Coordinates of C-alpha atoms and ligand atoms in Angstrom, one line a residue:
M22 CA 24.4 -4.4 24.4
H23 CA 23.7 -0.9 23.1
P24 CA 23.7 1.5 26.1
T25 CA 20.6 3.4 25.1
P26 CA 17.3 1.8 25.7
Y27 CA 14.4 2.8 23.5
D28 CA 10.7 2.9 24.2
V29 CA 9.9 1.3 20.8
I30 CA 12.0 -0.2 18.0
V31 CA 10.5 -0.3 14.5
L32 CA 11.7 -3.0 12.2
G33 CA 11.6 -1.9 8.6
V34 CA 11.4 1.8 7.6
G35 CA 9.3 1.5 4.4
G36 CA 5.9 3.0 3.9
M37 CA 4.4 1.8 7.2
G38 CA 7.5 1.8 9.4
A39 CA 8.3 5.4 8.5
A40 CA 4.7 6.5 9.4
A41 CA 4.9 4.5 12.7
C42 CA 8.3 6.2 13.6
H43 CA 6.7 9.6 13.0
H44 CA 3.6 8.9 15.1
L45 CA 5.5 7.4 17.9
A46 CA 8.1 10.1 18.0
R47 CA 5.5 12.9 18.0
R48 CA 4.0 11.4 21.2
G49 CA 7.4 11.7 22.9
K50 CA 8.4 8.0 22.6
R51 CA 12.1 7.2 22.2
V52 CA 12.1 5.5 18.8
L53 CA 14.7 3.6 16.9
G54 CA 13.7 2.7 13.3
I55 CA 16.0 0.1 11.5
E56 CA 16.0 -0.3 7.8
R57 CA 18.0 -2.8 5.8
F58 CA 18.2 -0.8 2.5
D59 CA 18.3 2.9 1.8
I60 CA 15.6 5.4 2.8
P61 CA 13.8 5.3 0.4
H62 CA 14.7 2.4 -1.8
A63 CA 13.3 0.3 -4.7
M64 CA 13.6 -3.2 -3.2
G65 CA 10.3 -3.6 -1.4
S66 CA 6.6 -2.6 -1.9
S67 CA 6.7 1.2 -1.8
H68 CA 8.6 2.4 -4.9
G69 CA 7.4 3.5 -8.3
V70 CA 6.6 7.2 -7.6
T71 CA 2.8 7.0 -7.1
R72 CA 0.1 5.0 -5.3
I73 CA -3.7 5.2 -5.7
I74 CA -5.8 6.8 -2.9
R75 CA -9.6 6.5 -3.1
Q76 CA -12.6 6.7 -0.9
A77 CA -15.0 4.4 -2.8
Y78 CA -13.6 1.2 -1.2
Y79 CA -14.9 -2.0 -2.8
E80 CA -12.6 -4.2 -0.7
H81 CA -14.8 -3.5 2.4
P82 CA -16.8 -0.5 3.7
S83 CA -15.1 -0.5 7.0
Y84 CA -11.9 0.9 5.4
V85 CA -13.7 4.2 4.8
P86 CA -13.4 5.8 8.3
L87 CA -9.7 4.9 8.1
L88 CA -9.4 6.6 4.7
R89 CA -11.1 9.7 6.0
R90 CA -8.5 9.9 8.7
A91 CA -5.7 9.1 6.2
Y92 CA -6.7 12.0 4.0
D93 CA -6.5 14.4 7.0
L94 CA -3.2 13.1 8.0
W95 CA -1.8 13.2 4.5
R96 CA -2.8 16.9 4.3
G97 CA -1.1 17.5 7.7
L98 CA 2.0 15.7 6.6
E99 CA 2.4 17.7 3.4
A100 CA 1.8 21.0 5.2
S101 CA 4.7 20.2 7.6
F102 CA 6.9 18.8 4.9
G103 CA 6.2 21.7 2.5
E104 CA 5.6 19.6 -0.5
Q105 CA 2.4 18.3 -2.1
L106 CA 2.1 14.6 -1.5
L107 CA -1.6 13.9 -2.4
H108 CA -2.9 14.8 -5.9
V109 CA -6.6 14.6 -6.5
T110 CA -7.7 13.3 -9.9
G111 CA -11.0 11.6 -9.1
S112 CA -11.2 7.8 -9.2
V113 CA -13.0 5.3 -11.4
D114 CA -14.1 1.8 -10.2
A115 CA -15.5 0.0 -13.2
G116 CA -16.7 -3.4 -14.4
A117 CA -19.7 -5.3 -15.6
P118 CA -22.8 -4.3 -13.5
T119 CA -22.5 -7.4 -11.3
D120 CA -18.7 -7.3 -10.8
E121 CA -17.4 -6.9 -7.3
V122 CA -15.3 -3.8 -8.0
L123 CA -18.3 -1.8 -9.1
K124 CA -20.8 -3.3 -6.6
G125 CA -18.4 -3.0 -3.7
S126 CA -17.4 0.6 -4.4
Y127 CA -21.1 1.5 -4.8
D128 CA -22.0 -0.2 -1.5
S129 CA -19.2 1.7 0.4
C130 CA -20.3 5.0 -1.1
Q131 CA -23.9 4.3 -0.1
E132 CA -23.0 3.2 3.4
H133 CA -20.8 6.2 4.1
G134 CA -22.5 8.9 2.1
I135 CA -19.6 9.4 -0.2
P136 CA -20.3 11.6 -3.3
H137 CA -20.2 9.6 -6.5
E138 CA -21.7 9.2 -10.0
V139 CA -22.4 6.1 -12.0
L140 CA -21.5 6.5 -15.6
T141 CA -22.0 4.3 -18.7
S142 CA -18.9 3.3 -20.6
A143 CA -19.7 5.9 -23.3
E144 CA -20.2 8.7 -20.8
L145 CA -16.9 7.8 -19.2
T146 CA -15.1 8.0 -22.5
K147 CA -16.8 11.3 -23.4
R148 CA -15.6 12.8 -20.1
H149 CA -12.2 11.0 -19.9
P150 CA -11.2 10.1 -23.5
G151 CA -8.3 7.8 -22.4
Y152 CA -10.9 5.1 -21.3
R153 CA -12.3 2.6 -23.8
L154 CA -14.1 0.1 -21.6
P155 CA -16.5 -2.6 -22.9
P156 CA -19.9 -0.9 -23.8
E157 CA -21.9 -2.8 -21.2
H158 CA -19.5 -1.8 -18.3
L159 CA -20.4 0.9 -15.7
A160 CA -18.0 3.2 -13.9
L161 CA -18.4 4.6 -10.5
Y162 CA -16.7 8.0 -10.5
Q163 CA -15.6 9.5 -7.1
P164 CA -14.2 13.0 -7.1
D165 CA -11.8 12.7 -4.1
G166 CA -9.7 9.8 -5.5
G167 CA -6.2 10.5 -6.7
F168 CA -2.6 9.4 -5.9
V169 CA 0.0 9.9 -3.2
L170 CA 3.8 10.1 -3.9
S171 CA 5.1 7.0 -2.2
E172 CA 8.8 7.5 -1.9
R173 CA 8.5 11.2 -1.1
A174 CA 6.0 10.3 1.6
I175 CA 8.5 7.9 3.2
V176 CA 11.0 10.8 3.2
A177 CA 8.4 13.2 4.7
H178 CA 7.5 10.7 7.5
V179 CA 11.2 10.1 8.3
V180 CA 12.0 13.8 8.3
A181 CA 9.1 14.4 10.6
A182 CA 10.1 11.5 12.9
Q183 CA 13.7 12.7 13.1
A184 CA 12.5 16.3 13.9
A185 CA 10.5 14.8 16.8
G186 CA 13.6 12.9 18.1
A187 CA 13.5 9.5 16.4
E188 CA 16.7 7.7 15.6
I189 CA 16.7 6.1 12.1
H190 CA 19.3 3.6 10.9
A191 CA 19.4 2.7 7.2
R192 CA 21.7 0.0 5.8
E193 CA 21.4 -2.1 8.9
R194 CA 19.9 -5.5 8.7
V195 CA 17.8 -7.0 11.5
L196 CA 18.9 -10.6 12.0
D197 CA 16.6 -11.6 14.9
W198 CA 14.6 -10.4 17.8
E199 CA 13.4 -11.8 21.1
A200 CA 10.8 -10.7 23.7
I201 CA 11.4 -11.5 27.4
G202 CA 8.7 -10.2 29.7
D203 CA 8.3 -6.5 29.0
T204 CA 11.6 -6.1 27.1
V205 CA 12.4 -6.8 23.5
R206 CA 15.9 -7.2 22.1
V207 CA 16.7 -6.7 18.5
M208 CA 19.9 -8.2 17.0
T209 CA 21.2 -6.6 13.8
D210 CA 24.4 -6.9 11.7
H211 CA 25.6 -3.8 13.6
G212 CA 24.6 -4.5 17.2
T213 CA 21.9 -5.3 19.7
Y214 CA 19.3 -2.9 21.0
A215 CA 16.7 -3.1 23.8
A216 CA 13.3 -1.5 24.0
G217 CA 9.9 -1.8 25.7
S218 CA 8.0 -2.6 22.5
L219 CA 8.6 -3.7 19.0
V220 CA 6.7 -2.8 15.8
V221 CA 7.4 -5.2 12.9
T222 CA 6.7 -3.5 9.5
T223 CA 9.1 -5.6 7.3
G224 CA 6.6 -5.8 4.4
A225 CA 7.3 -8.8 2.2
W226 CA 9.9 -10.1 4.7
I227 CA 7.5 -10.2 7.7
G228 CA 7.1 -14.0 7.5
R229 CA 10.9 -14.2 7.9
H230 CA 10.7 -12.2 11.2
V231 CA 7.4 -13.6 12.5
P232 CA 7.2 -17.3 11.5
E233 CA 3.5 -17.3 12.6
L234 CA 2.8 -15.1 9.5
A235 CA 4.8 -17.1 7.0
E236 CA 1.8 -18.9 5.6
I237 CA -0.6 -15.9 5.7
A238 CA 1.5 -13.0 4.5
V239 CA 2.7 -14.3 1.2
P240 CA 5.0 -12.3 -1.1
E241 CA 4.1 -12.1 -4.7
R242 CA 6.0 -10.6 -7.7
Q243 CA 4.3 -7.7 -9.4
V244 CA 5.3 -5.7 -12.4
L245 CA 4.2 -2.1 -13.2
A246 CA 4.3 -0.7 -16.7
W247 CA 4.6 2.9 -17.8
L248 CA 3.7 3.5 -21.5
Q249 CA 4.1 6.7 -23.4
P250 CA 0.6 7.9 -24.4
N251 CA 0.0 8.6 -28.1
E252 CA -2.5 11.2 -26.9
P253 CA -0.7 12.8 -23.9
N254 CA -3.6 15.0 -22.9
N255 CA -5.8 12.0 -22.3
F256 CA -3.5 10.8 -19.6
A257 CA -2.6 14.0 -17.8
P258 CA -3.6 14.2 -14.1
D259 CA -6.3 16.7 -14.8
R260 CA -8.0 14.5 -17.4
F261 CA -7.3 11.0 -16.2
P262 CA -8.8 9.7 -13.0
V263 CA -7.0 6.8 -11.3
F264 CA -8.8 3.5 -11.8
N265 CA -9.6 0.0 -10.6
L266 CA -11.1 -2.1 -13.4
Q267 CA -12.6 -5.6 -13.5
V268 CA -12.4 -6.8 -17.1
P269 CA -12.5 -10.4 -18.4
E270 CA -8.6 -10.5 -18.3
G271 CA -8.6 -9.7 -14.5
R272 CA -8.5 -6.8 -12.1
Y273 CA -6.2 -3.9 -13.1
Y274 CA -5.3 -0.5 -11.6
G275 CA -3.8 2.6 -13.2
L276 CA -2.8 6.2 -12.8
P277 CA -2.1 9.2 -15.0
V278 CA 1.3 10.3 -16.2
F279 CA 3.4 11.6 -13.3
G280 CA 7.1 11.5 -12.5
V281 CA 7.8 9.0 -15.3
P282 CA 6.9 9.9 -18.9
G283 CA 4.2 7.2 -19.1
F284 CA 0.7 6.2 -18.2
K285 CA 1.1 3.7 -15.3
F286 CA -0.8 0.5 -14.6
G287 CA -0.6 -3.0 -13.3
R288 CA -2.6 -6.2 -12.9
Y289 CA -3.5 -7.6 -9.4
G290 CA -2.0 -11.1 -9.3
H291 CA 0.1 -10.3 -12.4
L292 CA 1.6 -13.7 -13.4
G293 CA 0.6 -15.4 -10.1
E294 CA 4.2 -15.8 -8.9
T295 CA 4.6 -16.5 -5.2
I296 CA 8.2 -15.8 -4.4
D297 CA 10.9 -15.5 -1.8
P298 CA 11.5 -11.8 -1.5
D299 CA 15.3 -12.2 -1.5
D300 CA 15.0 -14.2 -4.7
L301 CA 12.8 -11.9 -6.7
N302 CA 13.5 -11.5 -10.4
R303 CA 13.6 -7.7 -10.6
E304 CA 14.2 -7.7 -14.4
A305 CA 11.0 -7.6 -16.5
I306 CA 10.7 -10.6 -18.8
P307 CA 8.8 -10.6 -22.2
A308 CA 5.7 -12.2 -20.6
D309 CA 5.4 -9.3 -18.2
E310 CA 5.3 -6.7 -21.0
T311 CA 3.1 -8.8 -23.2
L312 CA 0.4 -9.2 -20.5
L313 CA 0.4 -5.5 -19.6
R314 CA 0.6 -4.2 -23.2
S315 CA -2.3 -6.3 -24.3
F316 CA -4.5 -4.8 -21.6
A317 CA -3.5 -1.2 -22.6
D318 CA -4.0 -1.9 -26.3
R319 CA -7.5 -3.1 -25.6
Y320 CA -8.8 -0.6 -23.0
F321 CA -6.5 2.4 -23.3
P322 CA -5.5 2.4 -27.0
T323 CA -4.5 6.1 -27.0
G324 CA -2.2 5.3 -24.0
A325 CA -0.5 2.3 -25.5
G326 CA 2.6 4.0 -27.1
P327 CA 6.2 2.9 -26.6
T328 CA 7.2 1.3 -23.3
M329 CA 8.9 3.8 -20.9
A330 CA 9.5 1.7 -17.9
L331 CA 8.8 -1.7 -16.4
R332 CA 9.5 -2.3 -12.7
A333 CA 9.1 -5.3 -10.4
C334 CA 7.6 -4.7 -6.9
L335 CA 6.3 -6.9 -4.1
F336 CA 2.8 -7.5 -2.9
T337 CA 2.3 -9.3 0.4
N338 CA -1.0 -11.1 0.2
T339 CA -3.2 -12.4 3.0
P340 CA -5.8 -15.1 2.2
D341 CA -8.7 -12.7 2.4
G342 CA -6.9 -9.6 1.0
H343 CA -7.3 -7.7 4.3
F344 CA -4.5 -6.3 6.4
I345 CA -3.0 -7.7 9.6
L346 CA -2.7 -5.1 12.4
D347 CA -2.5 -6.8 15.8
H348 CA -0.4 -7.7 18.8
H349 CA 1.8 -10.8 18.5
P350 CA -0.2 -13.7 19.8
A351 CA 2.5 -14.6 22.4
H352 CA 4.0 -11.1 23.1
P353 CA 1.6 -8.2 23.7
N354 CA 4.4 -5.7 23.4
V355 CA 5.2 -6.8 19.8
I356 CA 3.0 -5.3 17.2
L357 CA 2.6 -6.8 13.8
A358 CA 1.6 -4.9 10.6
S359 CA 1.1 -6.4 7.2
P360 CA -1.0 -3.8 5.4
C361 CA -0.5 -4.8 1.8
S362 CA -2.4 -7.2 -0.4
G363 CA -1.8 -4.5 -3.0
H364 CA -3.8 -1.7 -1.4
G365 CA -2.2 -0.5 1.8
Y366 CA -0.1 2.5 0.8
K367 CA -2.9 5.1 0.9
F368 CA -3.4 4.2 4.6
C369 CA 0.2 4.8 5.7
P370 CA -0.4 7.7 8.1
V371 CA -3.4 6.3 9.8
I372 CA -1.7 2.9 10.1
G373 CA 1.2 4.8 11.7
E374 CA -1.2 6.3 14.2
I375 CA -2.8 2.8 14.9
L376 CA 0.7 1.2 15.4
A377 CA 1.7 4.1 17.7
D378 CA -1.5 3.4 19.8
L379 CA -0.8 -0.3 20.0
A380 CA 2.9 0.0 20.7
S381 CA 2.1 2.5 23.5
G382 CA -0.1 -0.1 25.2
D383 CA -3.2 2.0 24.4
E384 CA -6.5 1.0 22.9
T385 CA -6.8 2.4 19.4
E386 CA -10.0 4.5 18.7
H387 CA -9.9 3.1 15.1
D388 CA -11.9 0.1 14.3
I389 CA -9.4 -2.6 13.4
A390 CA -11.6 -5.7 14.0
L391 CA -11.2 -6.6 10.3
F392 CA -7.4 -6.9 10.7
R393 CA -7.1 -9.1 13.7
L394 CA -4.8 -12.1 13.4
D395 CA -7.2 -14.6 15.0
R396 CA -9.5 -14.5 12.0
F397 CA -7.0 -17.0 10.5
S398 CA -6.9 -19.3 13.5
P399 CA -8.3 -22.8 13.0
P400 CA -12.0 -22.9 14.2
P401 CA -12.4 -24.6 17.6
P402 CA -13.0 -28.3 17.4
V403 CA -16.6 -29.4 17.4
P404 CA -17.4 -30.8 20.9
Ligands
FAD513 C1 3.2 -2.7 -7.7 C2 2.4 -2.2 -6.5 C3 1.4 -1.3 -6.6 C4 0.6 -0.9 -5.5 N1 -0.4 0.0 -5.7 C5 -1.0 0.5 -4.6 C6 -1.9 1.6 -4.8 O1 -2.1 2.1 -5.9 N2 -2.5 2.1 -3.7 C7 -2.2 1.6 -2.4 O2 -2.8 2.1 -1.5 N3 -1.4 0.6 -2.2 C8 -0.7 0.0 -3.3 N4 0.2 -1.0 -3.2 C9 0.4 -1.5 -1.8 C10 1.4 -0.6 -1.0 O3 2.4 -0.2 -1.8 C11 1.8 -1.4 0.2 O4 0.7 -1.6 1.0 C12 2.9 -0.7 1.0 O5 4.0 -0.3 0.2 C13 3.4 -1.6 2.1 O6 4.3 -0.9 2.9 P1 5.2 -1.7 3.9 O7 5.8 -0.7 4.8 O8 4.5 -2.8 4.5 O9 6.4 -2.4 3.0 P2 7.8 -1.7 2.5 O10 7.6 -0.3 2.1 O11 8.3 -2.7 1.5 O12 8.6 -1.7 3.8 C14 9.1 -2.9 4.5 C15 10.5 -2.5 4.9 O13 11.1 -3.5 5.7 C16 12.5 -3.5 5.4 N5 13.1 -4.7 5.9 C17 12.8 -6.0 5.5 N6 13.6 -6.9 6.1 C18 14.4 -6.2 6.9 C19 15.5 -6.5 7.8 N7 15.8 -7.8 8.0 N8 16.1 -5.5 8.5 C20 15.7 -4.2 8.3 N9 14.7 -3.8 7.5 C21 14.1 -4.8 6.8 C22 12.5 -3.4 3.9 O14 13.7 -3.1 3.4 C23 11.4 -2.4 3.6 O15 12.0 -1.1 3.6 C24 0.9 -1.4 -4.2 C25 2.0 -2.3 -4.1 C26 2.8 -2.7 -5.2 C27 3.9 -3.6 -5.0

């Protein structure tokens, strides 16, 4: 047994685990964060330089208060880190007038008084010439959208956590854990550690560590493309807002050129491949490139130059696309976090704050009703 007991052990120091370590350590908790790969690394869900952040939230209006807090926390983190982590470009949510992406983002703006404009496809192209959407489509433009730097933000959270006293171990693999009363024990390939609480933020592997989640937090292979724009000015951060688009081919997201010499985008669901995260094909295959290039050829023709990069990544999808943030059903001192379904990164700092609340045994002031685990429980039998 390791001689040093901790208040909290965090399993997995990716996007969410790094933020949890920071928020716990800044409250004076003795924290141990354990990560199987490097910090940061390209084996999970948080690599690829950038992630979209946006306030117009078509997925559900109740994400908006969390987003507002996340923006404040991102600004605080970059001030302490001394590097810009959040870049504002504006965001576009677009589709046919009845599509969920457009309608949902409009509803969230209305409900929360978020500034926005609704543009026709032609108006959008005039203002942002990279876009060539179908003529009947509408676009909701929200000026506060943009992107965060995902690997740099993990570094920033870990540096802040360490400065506040957290101990972080990379290249150490968690093998198992157990909770007995108010103590948890974590077994790794290096040793065994004890603490009062456990936070499980193992991303695509969470079903491996929490069998109760195996059927409801399902890993899926994604591939991101970066294409060299033929008209680079159209895809620079000051000309090209980040987007979520609903088009007949599916739902796509994209970002301006930043960090890799290409305009970046991907398709939600990609090829529909549910996978074992340890068995992920990380090499792009021709079908990946064909699917992604055909989208860019059609809707971003001035962005569809030579391929610069293709990278595989992991989504962890719940059946309703909303996060899981809750106590373990059998162990109140074990906190579970699966904030992915392809849209979790922007929330990292506020999720870190929520996880710190829950792992400290406190109520959180954030509304997390949407993320409770019991929404997946079978309904009670009819009497
Ligand atoms: C292609 C792609 C595009 C996306 N785009 C966006 C976007 O634009 N905007 C947005 O907000 N979100 C986006 N997301 C979602 C977002 O990236 C995720 O919500 C976020 O990365 C999830 O973070 P995480 O901490 O849960 O997972 P990860 O960052 O993967 O962290 C989990 C960690 O647990 C570690 N781990 C696993 N098993 C063990 C073990 N046995 N022992 C120790 N450590 C272990 C892993 O190594 C990993 O570091 C995207 C995701 C992908 C894949």
